[in-house]
Coordinates of C-alpha atoms (C1' of nucleotides) in Angstrom, one line a residue:
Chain C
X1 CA 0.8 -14.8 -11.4
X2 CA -1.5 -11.9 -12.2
X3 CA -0.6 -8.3 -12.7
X4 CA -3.7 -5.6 -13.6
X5 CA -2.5 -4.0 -16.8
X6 CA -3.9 -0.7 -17.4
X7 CA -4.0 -1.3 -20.6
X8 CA -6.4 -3.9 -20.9
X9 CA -7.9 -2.9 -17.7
X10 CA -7.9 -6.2 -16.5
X11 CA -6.1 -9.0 -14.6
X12 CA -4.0 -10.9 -17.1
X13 CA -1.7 -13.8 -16.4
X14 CA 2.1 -12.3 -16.4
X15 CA 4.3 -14.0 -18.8
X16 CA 7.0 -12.2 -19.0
X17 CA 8.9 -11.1 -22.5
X18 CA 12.4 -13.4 -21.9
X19 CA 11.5 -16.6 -19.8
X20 CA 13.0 -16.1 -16.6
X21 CA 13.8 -12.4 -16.9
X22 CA 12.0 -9.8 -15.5
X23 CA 12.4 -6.1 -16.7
X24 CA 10.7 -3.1 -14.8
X25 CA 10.5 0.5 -15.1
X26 CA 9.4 3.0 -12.6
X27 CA 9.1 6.8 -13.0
X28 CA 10.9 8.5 -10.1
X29 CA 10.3 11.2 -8.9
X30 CA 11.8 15.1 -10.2
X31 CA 14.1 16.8 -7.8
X32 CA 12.7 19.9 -7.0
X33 CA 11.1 19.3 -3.3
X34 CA 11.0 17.4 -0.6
X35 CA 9.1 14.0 -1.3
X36 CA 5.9 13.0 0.4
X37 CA 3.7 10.1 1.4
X38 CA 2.5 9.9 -2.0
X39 CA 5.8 9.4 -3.6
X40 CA 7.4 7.0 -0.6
X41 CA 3.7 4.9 -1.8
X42 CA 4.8 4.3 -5.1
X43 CA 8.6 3.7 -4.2
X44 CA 7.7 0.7 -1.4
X45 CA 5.0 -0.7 -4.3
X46 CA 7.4 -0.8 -6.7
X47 CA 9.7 -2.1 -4.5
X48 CA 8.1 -4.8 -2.9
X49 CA 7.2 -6.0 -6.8
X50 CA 10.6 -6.2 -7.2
X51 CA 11.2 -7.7 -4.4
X52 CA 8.5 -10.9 -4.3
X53 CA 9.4 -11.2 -8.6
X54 CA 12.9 -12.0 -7.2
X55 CA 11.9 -14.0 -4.3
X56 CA 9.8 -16.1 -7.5
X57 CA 13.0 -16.4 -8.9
X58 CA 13.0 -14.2 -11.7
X59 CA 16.0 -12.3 -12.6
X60 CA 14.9 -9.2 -12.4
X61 CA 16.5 -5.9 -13.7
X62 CA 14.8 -2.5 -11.9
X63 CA 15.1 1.2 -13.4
X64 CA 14.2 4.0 -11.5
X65 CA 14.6 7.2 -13.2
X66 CA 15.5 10.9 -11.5
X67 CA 13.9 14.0 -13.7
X68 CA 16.8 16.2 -12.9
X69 CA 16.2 18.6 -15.6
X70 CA 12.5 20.6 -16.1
X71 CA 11.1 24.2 -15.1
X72 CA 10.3 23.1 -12.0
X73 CA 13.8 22.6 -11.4
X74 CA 14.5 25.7 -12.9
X75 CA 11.9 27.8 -11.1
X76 CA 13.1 26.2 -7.7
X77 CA 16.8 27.2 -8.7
X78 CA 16.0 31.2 -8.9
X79 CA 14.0 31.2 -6.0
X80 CA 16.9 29.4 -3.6
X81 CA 19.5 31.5 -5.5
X82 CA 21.6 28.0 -6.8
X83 CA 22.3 26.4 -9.7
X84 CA 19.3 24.0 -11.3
X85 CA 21.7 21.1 -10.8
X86 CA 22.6 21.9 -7.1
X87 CA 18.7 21.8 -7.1
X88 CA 18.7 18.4 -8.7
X89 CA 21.7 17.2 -5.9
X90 CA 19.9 18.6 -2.8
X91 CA 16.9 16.8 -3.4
X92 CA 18.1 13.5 -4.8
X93 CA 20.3 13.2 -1.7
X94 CA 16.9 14.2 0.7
X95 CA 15.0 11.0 -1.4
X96 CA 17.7 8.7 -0.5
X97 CA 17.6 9.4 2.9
X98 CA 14.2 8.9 3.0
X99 CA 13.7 5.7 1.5
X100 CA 16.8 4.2 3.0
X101 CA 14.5 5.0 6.2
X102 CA 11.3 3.4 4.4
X103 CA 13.3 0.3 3.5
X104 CA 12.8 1.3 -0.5
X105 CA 15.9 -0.8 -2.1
X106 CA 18.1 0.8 -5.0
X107 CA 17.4 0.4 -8.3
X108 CA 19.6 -1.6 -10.5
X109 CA 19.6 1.8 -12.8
X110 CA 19.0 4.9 -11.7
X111 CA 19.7 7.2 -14.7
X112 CA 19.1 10.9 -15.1
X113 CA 17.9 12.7 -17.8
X114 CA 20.9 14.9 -18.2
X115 CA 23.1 11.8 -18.3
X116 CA 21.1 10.7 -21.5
X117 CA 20.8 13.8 -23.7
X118 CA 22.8 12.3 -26.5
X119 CA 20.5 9.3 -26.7
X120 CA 17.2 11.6 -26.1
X121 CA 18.6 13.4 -29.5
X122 CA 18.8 10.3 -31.6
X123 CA 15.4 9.7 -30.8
X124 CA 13.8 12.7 -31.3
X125 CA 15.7 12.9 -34.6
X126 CA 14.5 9.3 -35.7
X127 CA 11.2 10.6 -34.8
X128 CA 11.6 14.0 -36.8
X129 CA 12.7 11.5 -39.7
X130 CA 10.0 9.4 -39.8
X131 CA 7.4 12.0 -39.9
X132 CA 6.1 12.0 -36.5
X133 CA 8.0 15.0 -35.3
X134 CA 8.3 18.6 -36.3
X135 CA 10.3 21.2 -35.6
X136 CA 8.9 24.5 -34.9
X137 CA 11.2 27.7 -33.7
X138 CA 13.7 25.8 -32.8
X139 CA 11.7 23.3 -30.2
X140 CA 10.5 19.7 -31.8
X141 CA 6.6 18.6 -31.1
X142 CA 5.5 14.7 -31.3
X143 CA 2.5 15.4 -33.4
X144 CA -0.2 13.1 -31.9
X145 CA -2.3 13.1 -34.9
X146 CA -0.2 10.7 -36.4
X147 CA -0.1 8.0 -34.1
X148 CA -3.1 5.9 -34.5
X149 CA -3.0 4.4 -31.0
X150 CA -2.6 7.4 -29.3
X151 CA -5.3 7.6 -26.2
X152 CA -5.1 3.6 -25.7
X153 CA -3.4 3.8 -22.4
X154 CA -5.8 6.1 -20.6
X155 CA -8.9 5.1 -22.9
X156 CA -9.6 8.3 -24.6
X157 CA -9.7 9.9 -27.9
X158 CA -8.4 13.0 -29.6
X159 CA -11.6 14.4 -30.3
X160 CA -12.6 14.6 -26.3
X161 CA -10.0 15.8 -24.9
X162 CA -9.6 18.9 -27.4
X163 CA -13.0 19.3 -26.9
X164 CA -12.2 18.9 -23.2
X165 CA -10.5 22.7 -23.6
X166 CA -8.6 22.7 -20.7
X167 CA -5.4 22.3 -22.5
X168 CA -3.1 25.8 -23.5
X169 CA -3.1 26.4 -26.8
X170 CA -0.4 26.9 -28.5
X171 CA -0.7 28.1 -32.2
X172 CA 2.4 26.9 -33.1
X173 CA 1.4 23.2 -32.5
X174 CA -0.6 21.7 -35.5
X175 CA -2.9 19.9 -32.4
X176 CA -3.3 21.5 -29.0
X177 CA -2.4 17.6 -27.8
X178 CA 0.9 17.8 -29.6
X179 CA 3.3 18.1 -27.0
X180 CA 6.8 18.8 -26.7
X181 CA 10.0 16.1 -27.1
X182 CA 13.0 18.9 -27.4
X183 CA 12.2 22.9 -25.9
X184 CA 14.3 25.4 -27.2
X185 CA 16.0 27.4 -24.1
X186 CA 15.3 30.6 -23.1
X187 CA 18.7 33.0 -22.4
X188 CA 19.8 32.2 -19.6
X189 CA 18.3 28.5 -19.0
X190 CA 20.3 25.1 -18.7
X191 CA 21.0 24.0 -22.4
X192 CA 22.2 21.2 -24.4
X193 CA 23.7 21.6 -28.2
X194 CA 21.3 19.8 -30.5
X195 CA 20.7 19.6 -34.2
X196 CA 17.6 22.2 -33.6
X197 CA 20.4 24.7 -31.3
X198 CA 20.6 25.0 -27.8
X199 CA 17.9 23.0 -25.7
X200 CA 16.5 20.8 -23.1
X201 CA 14.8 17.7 -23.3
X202 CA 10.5 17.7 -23.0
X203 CA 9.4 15.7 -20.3
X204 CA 8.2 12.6 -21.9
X205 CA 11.2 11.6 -23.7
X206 CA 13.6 10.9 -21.2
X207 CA 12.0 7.9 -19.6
X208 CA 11.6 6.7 -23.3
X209 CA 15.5 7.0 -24.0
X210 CA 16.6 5.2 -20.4
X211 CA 13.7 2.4 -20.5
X212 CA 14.5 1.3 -24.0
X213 CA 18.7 1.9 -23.5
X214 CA 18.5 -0.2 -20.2
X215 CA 15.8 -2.7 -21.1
X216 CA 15.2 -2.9 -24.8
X217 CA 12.3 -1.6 -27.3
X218 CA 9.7 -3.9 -25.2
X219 CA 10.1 -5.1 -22.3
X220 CA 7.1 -6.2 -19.3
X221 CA 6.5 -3.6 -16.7
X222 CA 6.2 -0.1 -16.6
X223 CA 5.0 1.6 -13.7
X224 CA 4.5 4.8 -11.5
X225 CA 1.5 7.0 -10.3
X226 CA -1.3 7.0 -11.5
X227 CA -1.3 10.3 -12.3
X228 CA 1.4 9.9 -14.8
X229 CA -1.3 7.5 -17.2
X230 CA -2.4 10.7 -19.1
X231 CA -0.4 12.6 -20.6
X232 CA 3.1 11.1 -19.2
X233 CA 2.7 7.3 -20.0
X234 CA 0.4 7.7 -23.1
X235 CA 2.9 10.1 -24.6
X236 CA 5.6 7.8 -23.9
X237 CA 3.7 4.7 -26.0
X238 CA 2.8 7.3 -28.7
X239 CA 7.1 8.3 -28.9
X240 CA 8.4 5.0 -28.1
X241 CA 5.9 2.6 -30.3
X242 CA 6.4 5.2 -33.2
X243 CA 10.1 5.7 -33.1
X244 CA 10.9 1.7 -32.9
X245 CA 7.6 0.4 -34.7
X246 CA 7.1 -2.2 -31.7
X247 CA 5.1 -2.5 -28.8
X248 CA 6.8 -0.2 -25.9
X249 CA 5.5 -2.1 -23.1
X250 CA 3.5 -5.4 -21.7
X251 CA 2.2 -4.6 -18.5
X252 CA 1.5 -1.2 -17.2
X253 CA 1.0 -1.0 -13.5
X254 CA 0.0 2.1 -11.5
X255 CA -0.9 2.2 -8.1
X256 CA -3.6 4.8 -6.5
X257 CA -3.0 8.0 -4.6
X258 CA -3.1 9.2 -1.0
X259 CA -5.8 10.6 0.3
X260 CA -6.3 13.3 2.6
X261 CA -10.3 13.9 3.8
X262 CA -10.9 11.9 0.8
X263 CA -9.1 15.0 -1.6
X264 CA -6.0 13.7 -3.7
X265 CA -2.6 14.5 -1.6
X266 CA -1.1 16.8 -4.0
X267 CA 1.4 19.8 -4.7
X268 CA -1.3 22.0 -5.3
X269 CA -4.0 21.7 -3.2
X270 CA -1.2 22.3 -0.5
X271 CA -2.6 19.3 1.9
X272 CA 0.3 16.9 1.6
X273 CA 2.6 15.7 4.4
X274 CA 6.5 15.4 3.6
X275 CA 8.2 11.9 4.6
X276 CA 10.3 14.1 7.3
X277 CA 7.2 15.4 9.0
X278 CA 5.9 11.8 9.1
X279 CA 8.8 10.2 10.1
X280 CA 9.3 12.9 12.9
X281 CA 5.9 11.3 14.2
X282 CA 5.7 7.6 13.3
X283 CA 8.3 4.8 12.9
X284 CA 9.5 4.2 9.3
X285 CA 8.5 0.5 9.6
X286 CA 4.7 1.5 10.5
X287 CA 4.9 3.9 7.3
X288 CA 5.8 1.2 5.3
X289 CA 3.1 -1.3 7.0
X290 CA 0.5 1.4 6.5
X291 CA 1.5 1.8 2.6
X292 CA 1.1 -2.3 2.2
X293 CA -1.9 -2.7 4.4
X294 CA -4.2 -1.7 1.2
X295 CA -4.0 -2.8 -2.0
X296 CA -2.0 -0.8 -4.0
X297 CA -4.2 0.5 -6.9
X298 CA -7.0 1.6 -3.8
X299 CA -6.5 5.3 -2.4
X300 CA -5.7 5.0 1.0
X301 CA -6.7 7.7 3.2
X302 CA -4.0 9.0 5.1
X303 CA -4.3 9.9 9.2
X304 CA -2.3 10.0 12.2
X305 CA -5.1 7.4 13.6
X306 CA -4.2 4.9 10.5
X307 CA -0.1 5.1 11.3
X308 CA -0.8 4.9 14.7
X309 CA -2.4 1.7 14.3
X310 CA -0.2 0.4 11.9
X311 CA 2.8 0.9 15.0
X312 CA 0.2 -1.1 17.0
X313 CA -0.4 -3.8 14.8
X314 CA 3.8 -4.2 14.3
X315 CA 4.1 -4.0 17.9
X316 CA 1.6 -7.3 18.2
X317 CA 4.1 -8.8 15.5
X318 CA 7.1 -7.9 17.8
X319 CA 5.7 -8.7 21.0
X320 CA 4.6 -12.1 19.7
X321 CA 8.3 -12.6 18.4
X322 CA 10.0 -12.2 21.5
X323 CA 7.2 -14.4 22.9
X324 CA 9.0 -17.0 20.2
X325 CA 12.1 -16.2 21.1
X326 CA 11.6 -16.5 24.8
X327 CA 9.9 -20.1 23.9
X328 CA 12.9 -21.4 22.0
X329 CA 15.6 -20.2 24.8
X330 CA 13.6 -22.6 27.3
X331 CA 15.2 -25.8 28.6
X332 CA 12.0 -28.1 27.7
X333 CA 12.9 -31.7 27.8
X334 CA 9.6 -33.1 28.3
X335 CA 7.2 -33.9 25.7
X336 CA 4.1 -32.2 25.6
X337 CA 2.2 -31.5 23.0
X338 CA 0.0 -28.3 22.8
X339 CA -4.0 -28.5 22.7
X340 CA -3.4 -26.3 19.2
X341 CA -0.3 -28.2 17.6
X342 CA -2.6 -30.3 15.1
X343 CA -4.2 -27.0 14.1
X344 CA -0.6 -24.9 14.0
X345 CA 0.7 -28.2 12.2
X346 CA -1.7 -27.7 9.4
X347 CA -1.5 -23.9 9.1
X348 CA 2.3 -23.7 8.9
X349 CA 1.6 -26.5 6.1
X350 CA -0.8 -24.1 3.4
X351 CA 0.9 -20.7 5.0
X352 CA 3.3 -19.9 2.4
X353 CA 1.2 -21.2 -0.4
X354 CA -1.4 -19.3 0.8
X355 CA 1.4 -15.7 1.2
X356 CA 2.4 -16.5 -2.4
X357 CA -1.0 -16.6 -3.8
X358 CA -2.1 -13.4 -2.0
X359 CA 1.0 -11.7 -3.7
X360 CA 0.4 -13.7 -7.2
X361 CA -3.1 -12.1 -7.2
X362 CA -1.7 -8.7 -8.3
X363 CA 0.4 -8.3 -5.2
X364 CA -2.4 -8.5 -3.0
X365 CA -0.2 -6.9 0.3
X366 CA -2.9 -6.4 2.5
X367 CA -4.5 -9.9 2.3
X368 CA -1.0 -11.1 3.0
X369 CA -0.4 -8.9 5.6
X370 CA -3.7 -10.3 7.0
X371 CA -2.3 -14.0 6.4
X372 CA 0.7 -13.0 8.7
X373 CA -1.3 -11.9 11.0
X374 CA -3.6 -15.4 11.6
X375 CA -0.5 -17.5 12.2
X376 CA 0.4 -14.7 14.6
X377 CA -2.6 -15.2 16.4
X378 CA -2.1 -19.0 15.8
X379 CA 1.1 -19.2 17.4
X380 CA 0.7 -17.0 20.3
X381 CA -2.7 -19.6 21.4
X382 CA -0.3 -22.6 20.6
X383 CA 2.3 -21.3 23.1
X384 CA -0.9 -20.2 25.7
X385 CA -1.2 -24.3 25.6
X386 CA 2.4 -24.7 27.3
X387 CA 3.7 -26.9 24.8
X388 CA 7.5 -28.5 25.4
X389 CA 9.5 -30.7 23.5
X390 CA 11.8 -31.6 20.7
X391 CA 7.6 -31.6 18.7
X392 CA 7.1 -28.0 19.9
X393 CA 10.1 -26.0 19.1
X394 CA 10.4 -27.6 15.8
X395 CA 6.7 -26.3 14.9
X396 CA 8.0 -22.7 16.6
X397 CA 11.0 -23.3 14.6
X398 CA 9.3 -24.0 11.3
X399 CA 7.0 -20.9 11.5
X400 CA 9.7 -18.2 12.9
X401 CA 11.2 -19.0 9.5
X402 CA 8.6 -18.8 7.5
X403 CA 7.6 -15.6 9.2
X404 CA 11.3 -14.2 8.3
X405 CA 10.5 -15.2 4.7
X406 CA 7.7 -13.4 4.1
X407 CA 8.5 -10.8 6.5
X408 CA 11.7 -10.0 4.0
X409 CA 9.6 -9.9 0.5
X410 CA 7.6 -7.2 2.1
X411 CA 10.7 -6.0 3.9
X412 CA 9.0 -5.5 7.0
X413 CA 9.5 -7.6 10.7
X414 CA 13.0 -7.7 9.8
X415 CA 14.0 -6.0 13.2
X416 CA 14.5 -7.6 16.4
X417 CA 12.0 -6.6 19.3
X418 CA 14.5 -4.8 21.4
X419 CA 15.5 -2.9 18.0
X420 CA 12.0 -1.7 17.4
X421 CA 11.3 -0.8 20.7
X422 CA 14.2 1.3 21.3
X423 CA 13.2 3.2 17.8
X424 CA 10.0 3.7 19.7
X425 CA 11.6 5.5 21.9
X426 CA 13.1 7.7 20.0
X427 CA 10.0 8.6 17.9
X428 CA 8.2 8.8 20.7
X429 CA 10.4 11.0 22.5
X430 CA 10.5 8.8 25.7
X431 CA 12.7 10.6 28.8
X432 CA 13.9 7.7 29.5
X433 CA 16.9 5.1 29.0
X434 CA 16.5 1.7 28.7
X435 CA 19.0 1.9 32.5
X436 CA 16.2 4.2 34.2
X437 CA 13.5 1.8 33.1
X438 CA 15.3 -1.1 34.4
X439 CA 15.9 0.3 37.3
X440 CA 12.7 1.4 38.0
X441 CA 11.8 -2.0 37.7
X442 CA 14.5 -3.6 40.0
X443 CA 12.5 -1.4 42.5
X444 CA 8.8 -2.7 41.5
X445 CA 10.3 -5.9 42.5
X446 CA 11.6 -5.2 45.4
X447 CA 8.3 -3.6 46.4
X448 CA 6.0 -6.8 44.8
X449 CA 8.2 -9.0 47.0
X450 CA 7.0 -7.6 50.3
X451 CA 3.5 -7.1 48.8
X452 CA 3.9 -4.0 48.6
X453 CA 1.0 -3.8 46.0
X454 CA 0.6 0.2 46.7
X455 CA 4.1 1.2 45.6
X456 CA 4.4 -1.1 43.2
X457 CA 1.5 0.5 41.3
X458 CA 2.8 3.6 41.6
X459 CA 6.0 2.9 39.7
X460 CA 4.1 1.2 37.3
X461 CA 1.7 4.2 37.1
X462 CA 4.8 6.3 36.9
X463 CA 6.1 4.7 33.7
X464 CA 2.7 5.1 31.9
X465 CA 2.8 8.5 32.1
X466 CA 5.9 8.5 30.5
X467 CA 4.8 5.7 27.9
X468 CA 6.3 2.7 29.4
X469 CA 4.0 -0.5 30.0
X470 CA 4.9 -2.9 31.9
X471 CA 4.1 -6.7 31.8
X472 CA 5.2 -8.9 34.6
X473 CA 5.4 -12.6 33.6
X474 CA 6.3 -15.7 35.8
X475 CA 9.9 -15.4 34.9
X476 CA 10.3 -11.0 35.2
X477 CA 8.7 -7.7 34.5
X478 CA 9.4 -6.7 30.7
X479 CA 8.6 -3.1 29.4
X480 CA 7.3 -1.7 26.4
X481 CA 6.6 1.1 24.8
X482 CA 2.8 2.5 24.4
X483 CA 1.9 3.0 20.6
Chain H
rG1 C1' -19.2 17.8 -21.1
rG2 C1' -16.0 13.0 -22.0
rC3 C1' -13.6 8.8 -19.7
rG4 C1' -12.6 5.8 -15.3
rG5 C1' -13.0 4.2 -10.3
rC6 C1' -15.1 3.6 -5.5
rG7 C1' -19.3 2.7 -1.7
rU8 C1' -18.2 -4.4 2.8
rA9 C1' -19.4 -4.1 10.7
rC10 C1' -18.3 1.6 15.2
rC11 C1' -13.3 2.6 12.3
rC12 C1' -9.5 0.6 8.7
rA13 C1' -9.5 -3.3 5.2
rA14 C1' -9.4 -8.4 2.1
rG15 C1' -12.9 -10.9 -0.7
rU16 C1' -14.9 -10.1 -8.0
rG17 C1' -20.2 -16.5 -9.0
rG18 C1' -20.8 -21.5 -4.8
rC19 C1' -17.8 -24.0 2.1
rU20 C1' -19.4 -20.5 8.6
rA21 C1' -18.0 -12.7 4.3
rA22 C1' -9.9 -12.8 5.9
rG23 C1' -7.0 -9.6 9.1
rG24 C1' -6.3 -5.3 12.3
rG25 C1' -8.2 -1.5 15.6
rA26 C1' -12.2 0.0 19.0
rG27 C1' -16.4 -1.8 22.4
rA28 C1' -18.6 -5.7 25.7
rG29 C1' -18.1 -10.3 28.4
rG30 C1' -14.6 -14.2 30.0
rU31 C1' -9.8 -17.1 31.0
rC32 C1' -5.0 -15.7 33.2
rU33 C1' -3.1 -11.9 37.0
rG34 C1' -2.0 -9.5 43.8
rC35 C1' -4.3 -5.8 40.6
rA36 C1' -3.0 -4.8 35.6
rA37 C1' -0.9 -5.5 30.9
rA38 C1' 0.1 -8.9 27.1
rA39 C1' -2.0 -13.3 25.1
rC40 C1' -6.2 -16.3 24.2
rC41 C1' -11.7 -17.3 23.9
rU42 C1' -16.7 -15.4 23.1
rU43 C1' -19.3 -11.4 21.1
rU44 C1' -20.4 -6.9 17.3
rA45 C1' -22.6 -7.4 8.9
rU46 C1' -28.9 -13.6 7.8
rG47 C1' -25.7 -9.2 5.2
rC48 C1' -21.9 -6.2 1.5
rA49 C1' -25.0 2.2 -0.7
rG50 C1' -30.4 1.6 -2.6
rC51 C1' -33.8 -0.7 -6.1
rG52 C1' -34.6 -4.1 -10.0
rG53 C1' -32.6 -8.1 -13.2
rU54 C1' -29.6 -12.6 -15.0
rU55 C1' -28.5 -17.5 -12.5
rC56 C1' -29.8 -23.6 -9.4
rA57 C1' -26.5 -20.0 -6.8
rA58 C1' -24.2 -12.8 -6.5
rA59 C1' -20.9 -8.6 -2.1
rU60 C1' -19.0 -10.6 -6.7
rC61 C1' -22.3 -10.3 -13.5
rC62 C1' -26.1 -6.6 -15.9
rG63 C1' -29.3 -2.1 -15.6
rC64 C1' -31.0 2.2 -13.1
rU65 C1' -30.8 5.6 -8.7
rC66 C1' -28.1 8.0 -4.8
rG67 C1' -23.3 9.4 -2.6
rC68 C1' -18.0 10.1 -3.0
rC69 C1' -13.5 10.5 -5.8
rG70 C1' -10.0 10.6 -9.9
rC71 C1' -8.2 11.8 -14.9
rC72 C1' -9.1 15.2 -19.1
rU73 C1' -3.3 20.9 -16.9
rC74 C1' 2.4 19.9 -13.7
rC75 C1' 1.5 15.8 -10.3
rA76 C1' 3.6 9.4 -7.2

RNA sequence: GGCGGCGUACCCAAGUGGCUAAGGGAGAGGUCUGCAAAACCUUUAUGCAGCGGUUCAAAUCCGCUCGCCGCCUCCA
């Protein structure tokens, strides 16, 4: 398979370090607000890597680190009046909820930076040793001027971006660039006894201690935002490469941002949407559809019209399901073969080569989504043909589980249709139980059976103003829920 | 100022040298239906921002122009 690297800015092939073994490592996110659609992007990426390397059959082992010590953290603590690590709690238990919601697995690690101070301290002071590091007042600096490679990552030198100016200087660093691996803490702050007196980690350094103590001095993936290229990531290779001497990391991945009219989502610019507010409004499932409907290095622009679309599109998947199911619950003794079954027949033969090349091409989602979405198609004309036999519900057979397959590597379609229609309902905030709907179409019946056309319009007007379609079929009305 | 990316139909979005440019939504027409809905079929880019160039062959490579965005500061 191919993965971009950032590094090389290319497509390379992936081998990975150990044959067979798969190690990845994700920056989280830090717990000091509510997470939004920018964050649950990255966390169902990441995810569904994990997900289709496993469903390859590598063994695969997954870090995702919290940031559960930084000012942020600190600044958040003063204003709601608690301690920084009630902070940290609050809003690691909000993220959990929300990507249980978004279908985001556990990692296989999820270490904190406080957890990891004594390891953070080795480092820095291996680093301090070997003449990368000084201390100054009491806080250590990673001087960047010594580590040749430094810029690689995000393709810039030195020179530019000090001439770039926009960085703080601080005279106490020997390079405005140098940044920070242990900060001194001010009375009063969250502290940790070190070898320079009472501190806190820097940013930086934490995901350098828990990737290397969980997956080794090099190991293949390293991914997050990609915001975090410069400076989080390129200070991590400058830290890690020079503390161990070896290469940090083989394939750095980073997937784009959200969008909103075109701007970047973001803290500061105040236009972001929280998961919560989304989730009030949309289905979890649709979120996650619309997060793997693009690419994941492309920005995606985020609207209500775009989620609602993505609810319409699941709602073809589920509506042809049930179609599938209501096929295979048939009685069909008699052989008859479909007008489509030579066509079906060969599609169900190339579809999952075709699903793993889509994802082997740098997890191409959306063309896989879109690969999904012709056998949908394909299936629903093959069952417009009538089909019946033993020939027939094998083929239907064959492709409902190949649709579960791929369906679980993306971790989507994984409901049943009654499932996702009642959590319609809910997110739509229909007035109505599934009881009042069925009985409102015992009565349509009752009133198509004496041709009562008139009233039975009217109850099916009735429902569509409340968001209920009905379809009537040969064998019953069935209801859905407008997207 | 430095570095990087993007511009594909009415909208979203795959496609990075070679079969008829995926898929979804929206629109139009049709099949089906009591009428609908769903589903299916047909239809909507001789063309991929524009202009040049390389090549037997380019949306795809190169150059220039226009437009948009990102990073260079915390940020998924």
């Amino acid at each position: 398979m191919r993965i971009y690297n950032t590094l090389t800015g290319k497509k390379e092939e992936f081998i990975p370090v150990a044959e067979g073994k798969v190690g990845m490592y994700a920056c989280g996110v830090t717990v000091y607000d509510h997470c939004h659609i920018g964050h649950a992007r990255s966390a169902v990426v990441f995810d569904v890597m994990r997900r289709y390397m496993i469903h390859k059959g590598y063994l695969f082992k997954y870090i995702r680190n919290f940031t559960d010590i930084d000012d942020k953290i600190i600044n958040r603590a003063k204003q709601e009046g608690i301690s920084w690590n009630a902070v940290a709690k609050k809003y690691t238990d909000e993220y959990y909820q929300d990507m249980d919601r978004l279908g985001v697995g556990r990692a296989d690690v999820e270490p904190k930076a406080t957890d990891h101070i004594s390891e953070i301290i080795g480092i820095v002071k291996g680093l301090v040793d070997k003449g990368y590091a000084y201390e100054v007042d009491r806080s250590v600096y990673f001087e960047v001027g010594k580590f040749p490679g430094y810029g690689k990552l995000s393709k810039r030198d030195l020179e530019d971006m000090v001439a770039g100016a926009r960085v703080e200087v601080d005279e106490r660093k020997r390079n405005p660039m140098d940044f920070a691996l242990w900060k001194a803490s001010k009375e009063g702050e969250p502290s940790w006894d070190s070898p320079w007196g009472p501190g806190r980690p820097g940013w930086h350094i934490e995901c350098t201690a828990m990737s290397i103590k969980h997956l080794g001095e090099t190991f293949d993936i390293h991914g997050g935002g990609a915001d975090l290229i410069f400076p989080h990531h390129e200070n991590e290779i400058a830290q890690s490469e020079a503390y161990t001497g070896k290469p940090f990391v083989k394939y750095w991945v980073h997937n784009g941002f959200i969008t909103v009219d075109k701007e970047k989502m973001s803290k500061s610019l105040g236009n972001f949407f929280t998961i919560q507010e989304i989730l009030n409004k949309f289905d979890a499932e649709a979120v996650r559809f619309f997060l793997l409907s693009t690419h994941y290095r492309s920005p995606i622009e985020f609207s209500d019209e775009q989620l609602r679309e993505a609810e319409v599109s699941i709602d073809r998947y589920y509506t042809t399901l049930l179609r599938i199911r209501d096929f295979l619950s048939q009685e069909s003794e008699k052989e008859k073969a479909g007008p489509d079954e030579k066509a079906l027949d060969e599609m169900l033969a190339k579809f999952l080569d075709r699903f793993k090349e889509a994802m082997d091409d740098d997890f191409n989602t959306a063309l896989a989504i879109g690969i999904i979405y012709e056998l949908v198609r394909m299936l629903n004309k093959y069952m417009d043909g009538r089909p019946s036999g033993k020939k027939a519900v094998e083929l239907i057979k064959k492709a409902d589980e190949m649709l579960r397959e791929t369906g679980n590597v993306l971790n989507l379609f994984h409901r049943t249709p009654e499932e996702w229609y009642r959590a319609l309902m809910a997110v739509k905030e229909i007035g109505l139980t599934e009881d009042d709907i069925l009985a409102r179409i015992g009565e349509r019946k009752a009133a198509r059976e004496r041709k009562d056309w008139a009233e039975a319009d009217r109850i099916r007007k009735e429902l569509e103003e409340k968001g209920i379609l009905l379809e009537d079929r040969k064998d019953g009305t069935g209801w859905k829920v407008r997207v």
